[in-house]
mmCIF file of C-alpha atoms in Angstrom:
data_model
loop_
_atom_site.group_PDB
_atom_site.id
_atom_site.type_symbol
_atom_site.label_atom_id
_atom_site.label_comp_id
_atom_site.label_asym_id
_atom_site.label_seq_id
_atom_site.Cartn_x
_atom_site.Cartn_y
_atom_site.Cartn_z
ATOM 1 C CA MET A 6 -11.643 -17.853 0.911
ATOM 2 C CA ASP A 7 -8.234 -17.612 2.576
ATOM 3 C CA VAL A 8 -4.884 -17.005 0.902
ATOM 4 C CA ASN A 9 -4.505 -20.741 0.127
ATOM 5 C CA TYR A 10 -7.684 -20.604 -1.954
ATOM 6 C CA TYR A 11 -5.999 -18.164 -4.338
ATOM 7 C CA THR A 12 -2.588 -19.849 -4.388
ATOM 8 C CA ASN A 13 -4.294 -23.097 -5.400
ATOM 9 C CA ILE A 14 -5.710 -21.293 -8.440
ATOM 10 C CA TYR A 15 -2.943 -18.874 -9.352
ATOM 11 C CA GLY A 16 0.177 -20.373 -7.766
ATOM 12 C CA ASP A 17 2.709 -18.582 -5.613
ATOM 13 C CA PHE A 18 6.302 -17.302 -5.674
ATOM 14 C CA ASN A 19 7.664 -17.681 -9.248
ATOM 15 C CA GLU A 20 4.589 -19.643 -10.290
ATOM 16 C CA ILE A 21 2.035 -16.797 -10.147
ATOM 17 C CA ASP A 22 0.178 -17.108 -13.423
ATOM 18 C CA LEU A 23 -3.224 -17.130 -15.078
ATOM 19 C CA PRO A 24 -5.136 -20.421 -14.694
ATOM 20 C CA GLU A 25 -5.966 -20.585 -18.429
ATOM 21 C CA THR A 26 -3.696 -20.243 -21.451
ATOM 22 C CA HIS A 27 -2.657 -16.621 -21.972
ATOM 23 C CA ARG A 28 -4.361 -16.503 -25.351
ATOM 24 C CA ALA A 29 -7.714 -17.113 -23.628
ATOM 25 C CA TYR A 30 -7.326 -13.624 -22.134
ATOM 26 C CA PHE A 31 -5.486 -11.661 -24.814
ATOM 27 C CA ASP A 32 -6.120 -13.171 -28.282
ATOM 28 C CA ALA A 33 -9.576 -12.274 -29.591
ATOM 29 C CA SER A 34 -9.029 -14.529 -32.632
ATOM 30 C CA CYS A 35 -8.673 -17.823 -30.740
ATOM 31 C CA HIS A 36 -11.355 -20.288 -29.639
ATOM 32 C CA GLU A 37 -10.316 -20.253 -25.968
ATOM 33 C CA TYR A 38 -10.915 -16.497 -25.817
ATOM 34 C CA SER A 39 -14.572 -16.849 -26.746
ATOM 35 C CA GLN A 40 -15.050 -19.753 -24.301
ATOM 36 C CA CYS A 41 -13.617 -17.990 -21.236
ATOM 37 C CA PRO A 42 -16.294 -15.860 -19.462
ATOM 38 C CA THR A 43 -15.505 -12.159 -19.352
ATOM 39 C CA GLU A 44 -15.928 -11.790 -15.585
ATOM 40 C CA LYS A 45 -13.553 -14.717 -15.004
ATOM 41 C CA LYS A 46 -10.990 -13.050 -17.261
ATOM 42 C CA LEU A 47 -11.261 -9.802 -15.315
ATOM 43 C CA LEU A 48 -11.008 -11.417 -11.875
ATOM 44 C CA ASP A 49 -8.114 -13.669 -12.913
ATOM 45 C CA LEU A 50 -6.233 -10.750 -14.429
ATOM 46 C CA ALA A 51 -6.858 -8.478 -11.449
ATOM 47 C CA TYR A 52 -5.502 -11.038 -8.993
ATOM 48 C CA VAL A 53 -2.318 -11.880 -10.901
ATOM 49 C CA ILE A 54 -1.619 -8.233 -11.803
ATOM 50 C CA THR A 55 -1.744 -7.257 -8.126
ATOM 51 C CA HIS A 56 0.707 -10.085 -7.417
ATOM 52 C CA GLY A 57 3.401 -9.165 -9.919
ATOM 53 C CA PHE A 58 2.123 -10.522 -13.263
ATOM 54 C CA ASP A 59 3.327 -8.457 -16.242
ATOM 55 C CA VAL A 60 0.571 -8.152 -18.869
ATOM 56 C CA LYS A 61 2.801 -6.457 -21.445
ATOM 57 C CA SER A 62 5.403 -9.232 -21.235
ATOM 58 C CA ALA A 63 2.676 -11.875 -21.632
ATOM 59 C CA VAL A 64 1.352 -10.094 -24.721
ATOM 60 C CA LYS A 65 4.822 -9.816 -26.236
ATOM 61 C CA ASP A 66 5.373 -13.514 -25.576
ATOM 62 C CA ILE A 67 2.173 -14.423 -27.447
ATOM 63 C CA LEU A 68 3.193 -12.306 -30.423
ATOM 64 C CA SER A 69 6.721 -13.746 -30.529
ATOM 65 C CA THR A 70 5.708 -17.413 -30.182
ATOM 66 C CA HIS A 71 2.550 -17.414 -32.327
ATOM 67 C CA SER A 72 3.367 -15.860 -35.677
ATOM 68 C CA HIS A 73 -0.244 -16.156 -36.877
ATOM 69 C CA VAL A 74 -1.539 -13.962 -34.023
ATOM 70 C CA SER A 75 -1.783 -10.300 -34.990
ATOM 71 C CA GLU A 76 -1.290 -7.323 -32.721
ATOM 72 C CA SER A 77 -4.730 -6.092 -33.806
ATOM 73 C CA ALA A 78 -6.318 -9.261 -32.352
ATOM 74 C CA ILE A 79 -4.527 -8.611 -29.062
ATOM 75 C CA HIS A 80 -5.539 -4.962 -29.116
ATOM 76 C CA HIS A 81 -9.150 -5.920 -29.859
ATOM 77 C CA ALA A 82 -9.151 -8.221 -26.795
ATOM 78 C CA ILE A 83 -7.765 -5.470 -24.551
ATOM 79 C CA LEU A 84 -10.404 -3.011 -25.793
ATOM 80 C CA ASP A 85 -13.150 -5.590 -25.160
ATOM 81 C CA LEU A 86 -11.887 -6.091 -21.605
ATOM 82 C CA LEU A 87 -11.675 -2.330 -21.099
ATOM 83 C CA ALA A 88 -15.285 -1.970 -22.251
ATOM 84 C CA ALA A 89 -16.405 -4.723 -19.856
ATOM 85 C CA VAL A 90 -14.626 -3.075 -16.900
ATOM 86 C CA ASN A 91 -16.465 0.167 -17.630
ATOM 87 C CA HIS A 92 -19.897 -1.494 -18.101
ATOM 88 C CA VAL A 93 -19.986 -0.698 -21.814
ATOM 89 C CA VAL A 94 -22.230 -3.189 -23.630
ATOM 90 C CA VAL A 95 -20.896 -2.436 -27.096
ATOM 91 C CA PRO A 96 -17.211 -3.390 -27.393
ATOM 92 C CA SER A 97 -14.885 -0.442 -27.130
ATOM 93 C CA VAL A 98 -13.556 1.045 -30.345
ATOM 94 C CA ASP A 99 -9.947 1.873 -31.083
ATOM 95 C CA ARG A 100 -9.393 5.451 -29.901
ATOM 96 C CA GLY A 101 -6.061 5.762 -31.636
ATOM 97 C CA ASN A 102 -3.945 4.761 -28.644
ATOM 98 C CA GLY A 103 -1.073 2.346 -28.968
ATOM 99 C CA LEU A 104 -1.461 -1.136 -27.470
ATOM 100 C CA ASP A 105 0.739 -0.366 -24.454
ATOM 101 C CA VAL A 106 -1.280 2.753 -23.625
ATOM 102 C CA ASP A 107 -4.573 0.868 -23.736
ATOM 103 C CA ILE A 108 -3.111 -1.896 -21.558
ATOM 104 C CA ASP A 109 -2.198 0.743 -18.976
ATOM 105 C CA ILE A 110 -5.709 2.241 -19.114
ATOM 106 C CA PHE A 111 -7.295 -1.204 -18.802
ATOM 107 C CA ILE A 112 -5.184 -2.110 -15.754
ATOM 108 C CA GLU A 113 -5.920 1.246 -14.122
ATOM 109 C CA ASP A 114 -9.676 0.925 -14.598
ATOM 110 C CA LEU A 115 -9.751 -2.763 -13.641
ATOM 111 C CA LEU A 116 -7.973 -2.255 -10.334
ATOM 112 C CA ARG A 117 -10.281 0.586 -9.337
ATOM 113 C CA ARG A 118 -13.122 -1.938 -9.223
ATOM 114 C CA TYR A 119 -11.210 -4.931 -7.869
ATOM 115 C CA ARG A 120 -11.773 -6.017 -4.268
ATOM 116 C CA LEU A 121 -9.836 -8.848 -2.624
ATOM 117 C CA PRO A 122 -11.263 -9.679 0.838
ATOM 118 C CA LEU A 123 -8.606 -11.537 2.831
ATOM 119 C CA ASP A 124 -10.710 -12.357 5.878
ATOM 120 C CA GLY A 125 -12.139 -15.499 4.260
ATOM 121 C CA SER A 126 -15.713 -14.139 4.144
ATOM 122 C CA ILE A 127 -16.303 -13.923 0.390
ATOM 123 C CA PRO A 128 -14.257 -14.444 -2.804
ATOM 124 C CA HIS A 129 -12.732 -11.560 -4.745
ATOM 125 C CA TYR A 130 -15.123 -9.501 -6.830
ATOM 126 C CA LEU A 131 -15.549 -6.407 -8.995
ATOM 127 C CA ALA A 132 -17.337 -3.499 -7.315
ATOM 128 C CA ASP A 133 -20.168 -1.902 -9.288
ATOM 129 C CA ASP A 134 -19.089 1.633 -8.404
ATOM 130 C CA PHE A 135 -15.348 2.192 -8.646
ATOM 131 C CA ARG A 136 -15.576 5.278 -6.426
ATOM 132 C CA TYR A 137 -17.461 3.641 -3.593
ATOM 133 C CA VAL A 138 -15.359 1.863 -0.978
ATOM 134 C CA SER A 139 -17.012 1.004 2.323
ATOM 135 C CA ASP A 140 -15.173 0.835 5.614
ATOM 136 C CA MET A 141 -15.843 -2.920 5.564
ATOM 137 C CA ASP A 142 -14.089 -3.160 2.166
ATOM 138 C CA VAL A 143 -11.058 -1.548 3.774
ATOM 139 C CA PHE A 144 -11.061 -3.860 6.805
ATOM 140 C CA LYS A 145 -11.795 -7.077 4.898
ATOM 141 C CA SER A 146 -9.074 -6.348 2.306
ATOM 142 C CA ASN A 147 -6.451 -5.381 4.887
ATOM 143 C CA GLY A 148 -3.689 -7.976 4.585
ATOM 144 C CA TRP A 149 -1.754 -6.275 7.369
ATOM 145 C CA GLU A 150 -4.385 -7.613 9.786
ATOM 146 C CA LEU A 151 -3.294 -11.133 8.787
ATOM 147 C CA ALA A 152 0.382 -10.164 8.922
ATOM 148 C CA SER A 153 -0.040 -8.857 12.472
ATOM 149 C CA LYS A 154 -0.626 -12.421 13.687
ATOM 150 C CA ASP A 155 3.046 -13.171 12.900
ATOM 151 C CA ILE A 156 4.280 -10.415 15.222
ATOM 152 C CA ASN A 157 5.928 -11.981 18.256
ATOM 153 C CA ASN A 158 5.465 -10.241 21.595
ATOM 154 C CA TYR A 159 9.165 -10.513 22.364
ATOM 155 C CA GLN A 160 10.918 -9.912 19.028
ATOM 156 C CA MET A 161 11.254 -6.586 17.241
ATOM 157 C CA PHE A 162 13.837 -8.110 14.901
ATOM 158 C CA LYS A 163 12.742 -11.556 13.711
ATOM 159 C CA ASP A 164 15.017 -14.423 12.690
ATOM 160 C CA ASP A 165 12.153 -16.593 11.377
ATOM 161 C CA ASP A 166 8.384 -16.449 10.745
ATOM 162 C CA PHE A 167 8.918 -13.147 8.993
ATOM 163 C CA VAL A 168 6.129 -10.582 8.768
ATOM 164 C CA PHE A 169 4.764 -9.850 5.281
ATOM 165 C CA TYR A 170 1.569 -8.597 3.711
ATOM 166 C CA PRO A 171 0.076 -11.609 1.827
ATOM 167 C CA GLY A 172 1.793 -11.872 -1.556
ATOM 168 C CA ASP A 173 4.551 -9.334 -0.886
ATOM 169 C CA ALA A 174 7.168 -11.956 0.026
ATOM 170 C CA GLU A 175 6.749 -13.714 -3.320
ATOM 171 C CA VAL A 176 7.109 -10.507 -5.334
ATOM 172 C CA LEU A 177 10.162 -9.413 -3.328
ATOM 173 C CA GLN A 178 11.816 -12.835 -3.618
ATOM 174 C CA LYS A 179 11.250 -12.791 -7.365
ATOM 175 C CA TYR A 180 12.816 -9.329 -7.539
ATOM 176 C CA HIS A 181 15.843 -10.423 -5.507
ATOM 177 C CA GLN A 182 16.278 -13.574 -7.609
ATOM 178 C CA ALA A 183 16.140 -11.593 -10.859
ATOM 179 C CA ASN A 184 18.872 -9.307 -9.527
ATOM 180 C CA LEU A 185 21.039 -12.276 -8.531
ATOM 181 C CA ASP A 186 20.543 -13.924 -11.932
ATOM 182 C CA SER A 187 21.684 -10.743 -13.657
ATOM 183 C CA GLY A 188 24.746 -10.426 -11.418
ATOM 184 C CA ASN A 189 23.447 -7.207 -9.904
ATOM 185 C CA ILE A 190 22.569 -7.440 -6.224
ATOM 186 C CA GLY A 191 20.736 -4.110 -6.355
ATOM 187 C CA GLN A 192 18.432 -2.911 -3.600
ATOM 188 C CA ILE A 193 17.755 -5.514 -0.901
ATOM 189 C CA PHE A 194 14.723 -5.687 1.374
ATOM 190 C CA PRO A 195 15.896 -7.421 4.585
ATOM 191 C CA VAL A 196 13.277 -9.706 6.102
ATOM 192 C CA GLY A 197 14.156 -9.431 9.804
ATOM 193 C CA PRO A 198 12.598 -6.095 10.849
ATOM 194 C CA ILE A 199 8.844 -5.817 11.298
ATOM 195 C CA PRO A 200 7.410 -3.786 8.375
ATOM 196 C CA GLU A 201 6.015 -0.300 8.930
ATOM 197 C CA PRO A 202 2.969 0.276 6.687
ATOM 198 C CA TRP A 203 1.786 3.283 8.687
ATOM 199 C CA TYR A 204 2.105 4.963 12.060
ATOM 200 C CA GLY A 205 -1.249 5.719 13.667
ATOM 201 C CA ASN A 206 -4.708 4.960 12.291
ATOM 202 C CA PRO A 207 -5.580 6.309 8.824
ATOM 203 C CA MET A 208 -9.249 5.442 9.372
ATOM 204 C CA THR A 209 -9.611 8.092 12.072
ATOM 205 C CA ALA A 210 -6.690 10.519 11.643
ATOM 206 C CA LYS A 211 -7.433 14.100 10.625
ATOM 207 C CA ILE A 212 -3.948 14.673 9.212
ATOM 208 C CA ILE A 213 -2.545 12.009 6.854
ATOM 209 C CA ILE A 214 1.020 12.275 5.622
ATOM 210 C CA LEU A 215 1.851 10.223 2.518
ATOM 211 C CA GLY A 216 5.422 9.296 3.369
ATOM 212 C CA ASP A 217 8.323 7.301 1.944
ATOM 213 C CA MET A 218 9.711 4.049 3.377
ATOM 214 C CA PRO A 219 11.333 3.172 6.714
ATOM 215 C CA GLU A 220 15.036 3.891 7.003
ATOM 216 C CA TYR A 221 17.062 0.841 7.983
ATOM 217 C CA ASP A 222 19.946 0.713 10.442
ATOM 218 C CA ASP A 223 20.984 -2.849 11.264
ATOM 219 C CA PHE A 224 22.810 -1.883 14.453
ATOM 220 C CA ILE A 225 19.875 0.114 15.824
ATOM 221 C CA ALA A 226 17.377 -2.591 14.861
ATOM 222 C CA ARG A 227 19.247 -5.385 16.641
ATOM 223 C CA CYS A 228 20.187 -3.260 19.651
ATOM 224 C CA ALA A 229 16.587 -2.152 20.087
ATOM 225 C CA ASN A 230 15.487 -5.770 20.040
ATOM 226 C CA MET A 231 18.098 -6.673 22.661
ATOM 227 C CA VAL A 232 17.316 -3.749 24.963
ATOM 228 C CA LEU A 233 13.559 -4.262 24.810
ATOM 229 C CA SER A 234 13.972 -7.959 25.544
ATOM 230 C CA LEU A 235 15.244 -6.923 29.002
ATOM 231 C CA GLU A 236 11.860 -5.416 29.815
ATOM 232 C CA PRO A 237 9.254 -7.930 28.507
ATOM 233 C CA ARG A 238 6.197 -5.942 29.522
ATOM 234 C CA LEU A 239 7.394 -2.860 27.651
ATOM 235 C CA MET A 240 8.124 -5.044 24.612
ATOM 236 C CA GLU A 241 4.567 -6.405 24.791
ATOM 237 C CA GLU A 242 3.132 -2.890 24.859
ATOM 238 C CA VAL A 243 5.201 -1.818 21.835
ATOM 239 C CA GLN A 244 4.110 -4.876 19.868
ATOM 240 C CA GLU A 245 0.489 -4.309 20.863
ATOM 241 C CA MET A 246 0.728 -0.751 19.554
ATOM 242 C CA ILE A 247 2.098 -2.042 16.241
ATOM 243 C CA ARG A 248 -0.550 -4.765 15.963
ATOM 244 C CA ASN A 249 -3.288 -2.193 16.556
ATOM 245 C CA TRP A 250 -1.861 -0.036 13.784
ATOM 246 C CA PHE A 251 -1.734 -3.009 11.424
ATOM 247 C CA SER A 252 -5.377 -3.856 12.105
ATOM 248 C CA LEU A 253 -6.550 -0.226 11.751
ATOM 249 C CA SER A 254 -7.779 -0.236 15.340
ATOM 250 C CA GLY A 255 -5.096 1.858 17.018
ATOM 251 C CA TYR A 256 -5.449 5.387 18.300
ATOM 252 C CA GLY A 257 -2.910 8.042 17.438
ATOM 253 C CA MET A 258 0.774 7.850 16.608
ATOM 254 C CA TYR A 259 2.294 8.010 20.051
ATOM 255 C CA ASN A 260 1.451 6.131 23.254
ATOM 256 C CA ASP A 261 2.622 8.496 25.970
ATOM 257 C CA TYR A 262 2.475 6.281 29.047
ATOM 258 C CA GLY A 263 5.100 4.246 30.875
ATOM 259 C CA PHE A 264 5.067 1.895 33.874
ATOM 260 C CA GLY A 265 7.197 0.005 36.378
ATOM 261 C CA ARG A 266 10.935 0.384 35.951
ATOM 262 C CA CYS A 267 10.285 2.127 32.614
ATOM 263 C CA ARG A 268 7.921 4.807 33.901
ATOM 264 C CA ASP A 269 10.072 7.525 32.369
ATOM 265 C CA LEU A 270 10.206 5.725 29.007
ATOM 266 C CA CYS A 271 6.928 5.906 27.081
ATOM 267 C CA VAL A 272 5.770 3.117 24.812
ATOM 268 C CA GLY A 273 6.082 5.481 21.855
ATOM 269 C CA ASP A 274 9.720 6.176 22.786
ATOM 270 C CA ALA A 275 10.509 2.464 22.972
ATOM 271 C CA TYR A 276 9.435 1.929 19.350
ATOM 272 C CA ASN A 277 12.917 2.442 17.984
ATOM 273 C CA SER A 278 12.209 3.145 14.319
ATOM 274 C CA VAL A 279 14.335 5.892 12.774
ATOM 275 C CA THR A 280 11.569 6.961 10.392
ATOM 276 C CA TYR A 281 8.877 6.876 13.074
ATOM 277 C CA ARG A 282 11.053 9.022 15.342
ATOM 278 C CA HIS A 283 11.546 11.533 12.521
ATOM 279 C CA TRP A 284 7.810 12.011 12.015
ATOM 280 C CA VAL A 285 7.076 12.236 15.738
ATOM 281 C CA GLN A 286 9.675 14.988 16.022
ATOM 282 C CA GLU A 287 8.354 16.852 12.959
ATOM 283 C CA ILE A 288 4.774 16.698 14.231
ATOM 284 C CA ARG A 289 5.899 17.983 17.629
ATOM 285 C CA LYS A 290 7.679 20.894 15.937
ATOM 286 C CA LEU A 291 4.550 21.624 13.911
ATOM 287 C CA ALA A 292 2.426 21.557 17.082
ATOM 288 C CA SER A 293 4.723 24.061 18.691
ATOM 289 C CA GLU A 294 4.488 26.371 15.651
ATOM 290 C CA ILE A 295 0.698 26.357 15.631
ATOM 291 C CA LEU A 296 0.538 26.579 19.421
ATOM 292 C CA ILE A 297 -1.407 23.414 20.171
ATOM 293 C CA ASP A 298 -0.609 20.484 22.440
ATOM 294 C CA ASP A 299 1.780 18.091 20.690
ATOM 295 C CA GLN A 300 -0.006 14.997 22.026
ATOM 296 C CA LEU A 301 -3.282 16.293 20.603
ATOM 297 C CA LEU A 302 -1.693 16.583 17.146
ATOM 298 C CA LEU A 303 0.001 13.176 17.432
ATOM 299 C CA ASP A 304 -3.373 11.659 18.338
ATOM 300 C CA GLN A 305 -4.893 13.092 15.157
ATOM 301 C CA ALA A 306 -2.023 12.350 12.741
ATOM 302 C CA CYS A 307 -1.017 9.332 10.698
ATOM 303 C CA VAL A 308 1.869 8.637 8.326
ATOM 304 C CA ILE A 309 1.291 6.096 5.539
ATOM 305 C CA ASN A 310 4.539 4.787 4.098
ATOM 306 C CA ALA A 311 4.841 4.321 0.333
ATOM 307 C CA ASN A 312 6.619 1.026 1.019
ATOM 308 C CA ALA A 313 6.322 -0.755 4.367
ATOM 309 C CA TYR A 314 9.648 -2.585 4.167
ATOM 310 C CA TYR A 315 13.166 -1.565 5.112
ATOM 311 C CA SER A 316 15.778 -1.636 2.358
ATOM 312 C CA VAL A 317 19.541 -1.760 1.999
ATOM 313 C CA GLY A 318 21.536 -0.576 -1.008
ATOM 314 C CA GLY A 319 18.900 1.862 -2.212
ATOM 315 C CA SER A 320 15.834 3.835 -1.183
ATOM 316 C CA ASP A 321 13.477 3.352 -4.122
ATOM 317 C CA ALA A 322 10.022 2.528 -2.742
ATOM 318 C CA LEU A 323 9.097 1.062 -6.147
ATOM 319 C CA ALA A 324 12.297 -0.893 -6.827
ATOM 320 C CA ALA A 325 10.450 -4.233 -6.904
ATOM 321 C CA GLY A 326 7.463 -2.840 -8.788
ATOM 322 C CA LEU A 327 4.064 -2.442 -7.167
ATOM 323 C CA LEU A 328 3.509 -4.886 -4.308
ATOM 324 C CA PRO A 329 0.139 -6.318 -3.203
ATOM 325 C CA SER A 330 0.379 -4.102 -0.111
ATOM 326 C CA GLN A 331 0.784 -1.036 -2.333
ATOM 327 C CA TYR A 332 -2.250 -1.979 -4.422
ATOM 328 C CA TYR A 333 -4.146 -2.157 -1.133
ATOM 329 C CA LEU A 334 -3.229 1.494 -0.540
ATOM 330 C CA ARG A 335 -5.430 2.350 -3.531
ATOM 331 C CA ILE A 336 -8.431 0.873 -1.719
ATOM 332 C CA LEU A 337 -7.525 2.648 1.510
ATOM 333 C CA VAL A 338 -6.900 6.093 -0.011
ATOM 334 C CA ASN A 339 -9.950 5.793 -2.281
ATOM 335 C CA TYR A 340 -12.044 5.281 0.860
ATOM 336 C CA LEU A 341 -10.409 8.209 2.669
ATOM 337 C CA VAL A 342 -10.956 10.578 -0.265
ATOM 338 C CA ASN A 343 -14.418 9.553 -1.457
ATOM 339 C CA ASN A 344 -16.236 7.763 1.335
ATOM 340 C CA ARG A 345 -14.984 8.701 4.795
ATOM 341 C CA THR A 346 -17.464 11.049 6.456
ATOM 342 C CA GLU A 347 -14.848 13.265 8.091
ATOM 343 C CA LYS A 348 -12.380 14.111 5.347
ATOM 344 C CA PRO A 349 -8.699 14.266 6.362
ATOM 345 C CA ILE A 350 -6.068 16.682 5.145
ATOM 346 C CA PHE A 351 -3.468 14.924 2.988
ATOM 347 C CA ILE A 352 0.136 16.103 3.132
ATOM 348 C CA ILE A 353 2.591 14.986 0.451
ATOM 349 C CA PRO A 354 5.875 16.301 1.867
ATOM 350 C CA SER A 355 8.088 16.527 -1.241
ATOM 351 C CA SER A 356 8.072 16.636 -5.037
ATOM 352 C CA ARG A 357 9.874 13.264 -5.140
ATOM 353 C CA LEU A 358 7.188 11.601 -3.029
ATOM 354 C CA HIS A 359 4.493 13.178 -5.173
ATOM 355 C CA LYS A 360 5.862 11.230 -8.159
ATOM 356 C CA ILE A 361 6.042 7.988 -6.148
ATOM 357 C CA TRP A 362 2.478 8.307 -4.860
ATOM 358 C CA LYS A 363 1.205 9.077 -8.363
ATOM 359 C CA ARG A 364 2.341 5.627 -9.412
ATOM 360 C CA ILE A 365 1.120 3.854 -6.281
ATOM 361 C CA LEU A 366 -2.357 5.355 -6.369
ATOM 362 C CA GLY A 367 -2.730 5.297 -10.134
ATOM 363 C CA TYR A 368 -3.957 8.182 -12.253
ATOM 364 C CA TRP A 369 -7.619 8.265 -11.182
ATOM 365 C CA ILE A 370 -7.246 8.018 -7.419
ATOM 366 C CA GLU A 371 -4.225 10.314 -7.337
ATOM 367 C CA ASN A 372 -6.198 12.813 -9.412
ATOM 368 C CA GLU A 373 -9.057 12.685 -6.897
ATOM 369 C CA VAL A 374 -6.595 13.386 -4.072
ATOM 370 C CA MET A 375 -5.340 16.353 -6.072
ATOM 371 C CA LEU A 376 -8.884 17.632 -6.692
ATOM 372 C CA THR A 377 -9.857 17.619 -3.018
ATOM 373 C CA SER A 378 -9.449 20.932 -1.238
ATOM 374 C CA ASP A 379 -8.043 19.087 1.774
ATOM 375 C CA LYS A 380 -4.531 18.562 0.480
ATOM 376 C CA ILE A 381 -1.110 20.091 0.985
ATOM 377 C CA ILE A 382 1.499 19.402 -1.675
ATOM 378 C CA ILE A 383 5.062 20.514 -1.050
ATOM 379 C CA THR A 384 6.459 21.054 -4.535
ATOM 380 C CA ALA A 385 10.035 21.651 -3.358
ATOM 381 C CA PRO A 386 12.530 18.782 -2.916
ATOM 382 C CA ASN A 387 12.263 19.115 0.911
ATOM 383 C CA SER A 388 14.886 16.400 1.344
ATOM 384 C CA LYS A 389 14.613 16.548 5.162
ATOM 385 C CA MET A 390 10.839 15.932 5.019
ATOM 386 C CA SER A 391 10.221 19.006 7.152
ATOM 387 C CA LEU A 392 6.743 20.033 8.305
ATOM 388 C CA SER A 393 7.857 23.526 9.300
ATOM 389 C CA SER A 394 5.863 26.646 8.438
ATOM 390 C CA SER A 395 8.454 27.560 5.805
ATOM 391 C CA ALA A 396 7.917 24.191 4.111
ATOM 392 C CA LEU A 397 4.126 24.071 4.465
ATOM 393 C CA GLY A 398 3.265 27.762 4.180
ATOM 394 C CA VAL A 399 1.259 29.933 6.589
ATOM 395 C CA ARG A 400 -2.090 29.233 4.876
ATOM 396 C CA ASN A 401 -1.636 25.484 5.217
ATOM 397 C CA ILE A 402 -0.477 25.800 8.808
ATOM 398 C CA ASN A 403 -3.724 27.623 9.612
ATOM 399 C CA LYS A 404 -5.739 24.992 7.742
ATOM 400 C CA ILE A 405 -4.217 22.260 9.949
ATOM 401 C CA LYS A 406 -4.777 24.288 13.111
ATOM 402 C CA ASN A 407 -8.444 24.916 12.286
ATOM 403 C CA LEU A 408 -9.083 21.240 11.548
ATOM 404 C CA ILE A 409 -7.477 20.031 14.767
ATOM 405 C CA GLN A 410 -9.013 22.670 17.043
ATOM 406 C CA ASN A 411 -12.379 23.244 15.416
ATOM 407 C CA GLY A 412 -12.923 20.247 13.148
ATOM 408 C CA ILE A 413 -13.160 22.481 10.036
#
């Protein structure tokens, strides 16, 4: 079941929508609602929600265009769906929440169980255990693996065949079009640079930093592309490093070897991303503070960006709402917290990023990250995203050192 299978059912770009009338999902008083199987409703809703569909707007539209439909009928449908997601046989009862609150709870619980394999092996499904995510779930659902096939060996800055996680382009285009229609250009996500979902391999890293989004500099991006094009083999090595990261098969954050005319320029140095360079430098500083080899720490570290795409005119990782690639991060982090044998240490490097990651991960998964002992939360603004001992604290510095040196 490839991406075309889903676009044939749900549409794409501005046409993403439910395959049945909206009332079949949200109006418990109508005939279509009783005729549409519950599991179909849940799978349809999960797919469109993770691709930009707004449930609350759809509900408001039903209420405004069908005067005979009551809000209680809508609320009853949402509570039934919530009960089904949580394996409750008897329909859920009204717990005194408003409709919007129960919609939020339903979406949260639904997406914890939703799995969307993108490797064509099996269709999307609802997992029985919302906490259990296998490594195969992570690999099969990884849309960045598909996106990596669009990376050209000789272009760091692309003028066509742009690189996107499946579904992200449609959500971003819809966001840009809405801004243009309102006369407000707003924050723009340029399509030329290759996205940066993470640096390193989160499946094996011992230290995982939950970061922000790549910083864009048009001059640097185009110059880097031009300079690297003069040394094709080095360009190939950089792109191979990126592809390995995308497919969760890479090792470490920094390839420290060079060759030929570029022997003094390592592959990691040639990856001219401002944000990547920042984290490499911060990790090297941290290594020097805890007196361990910097390459050893870079091999064991990974930075996951809250948004993989560059932006101009703003730096809000959630400006376009939650993207399909950000919903995938819930699957990935759920696996890292609950199912990976060797648990990593999570570092959230600022109070601002803590708020962003709360929304990306959702209440339940974010709460599980917070409950794990292997976490470091910097509650200060930390605008420079420093990993110094003054920012992290001596206790946390020692925790990192023990994990890297002793595996504990």
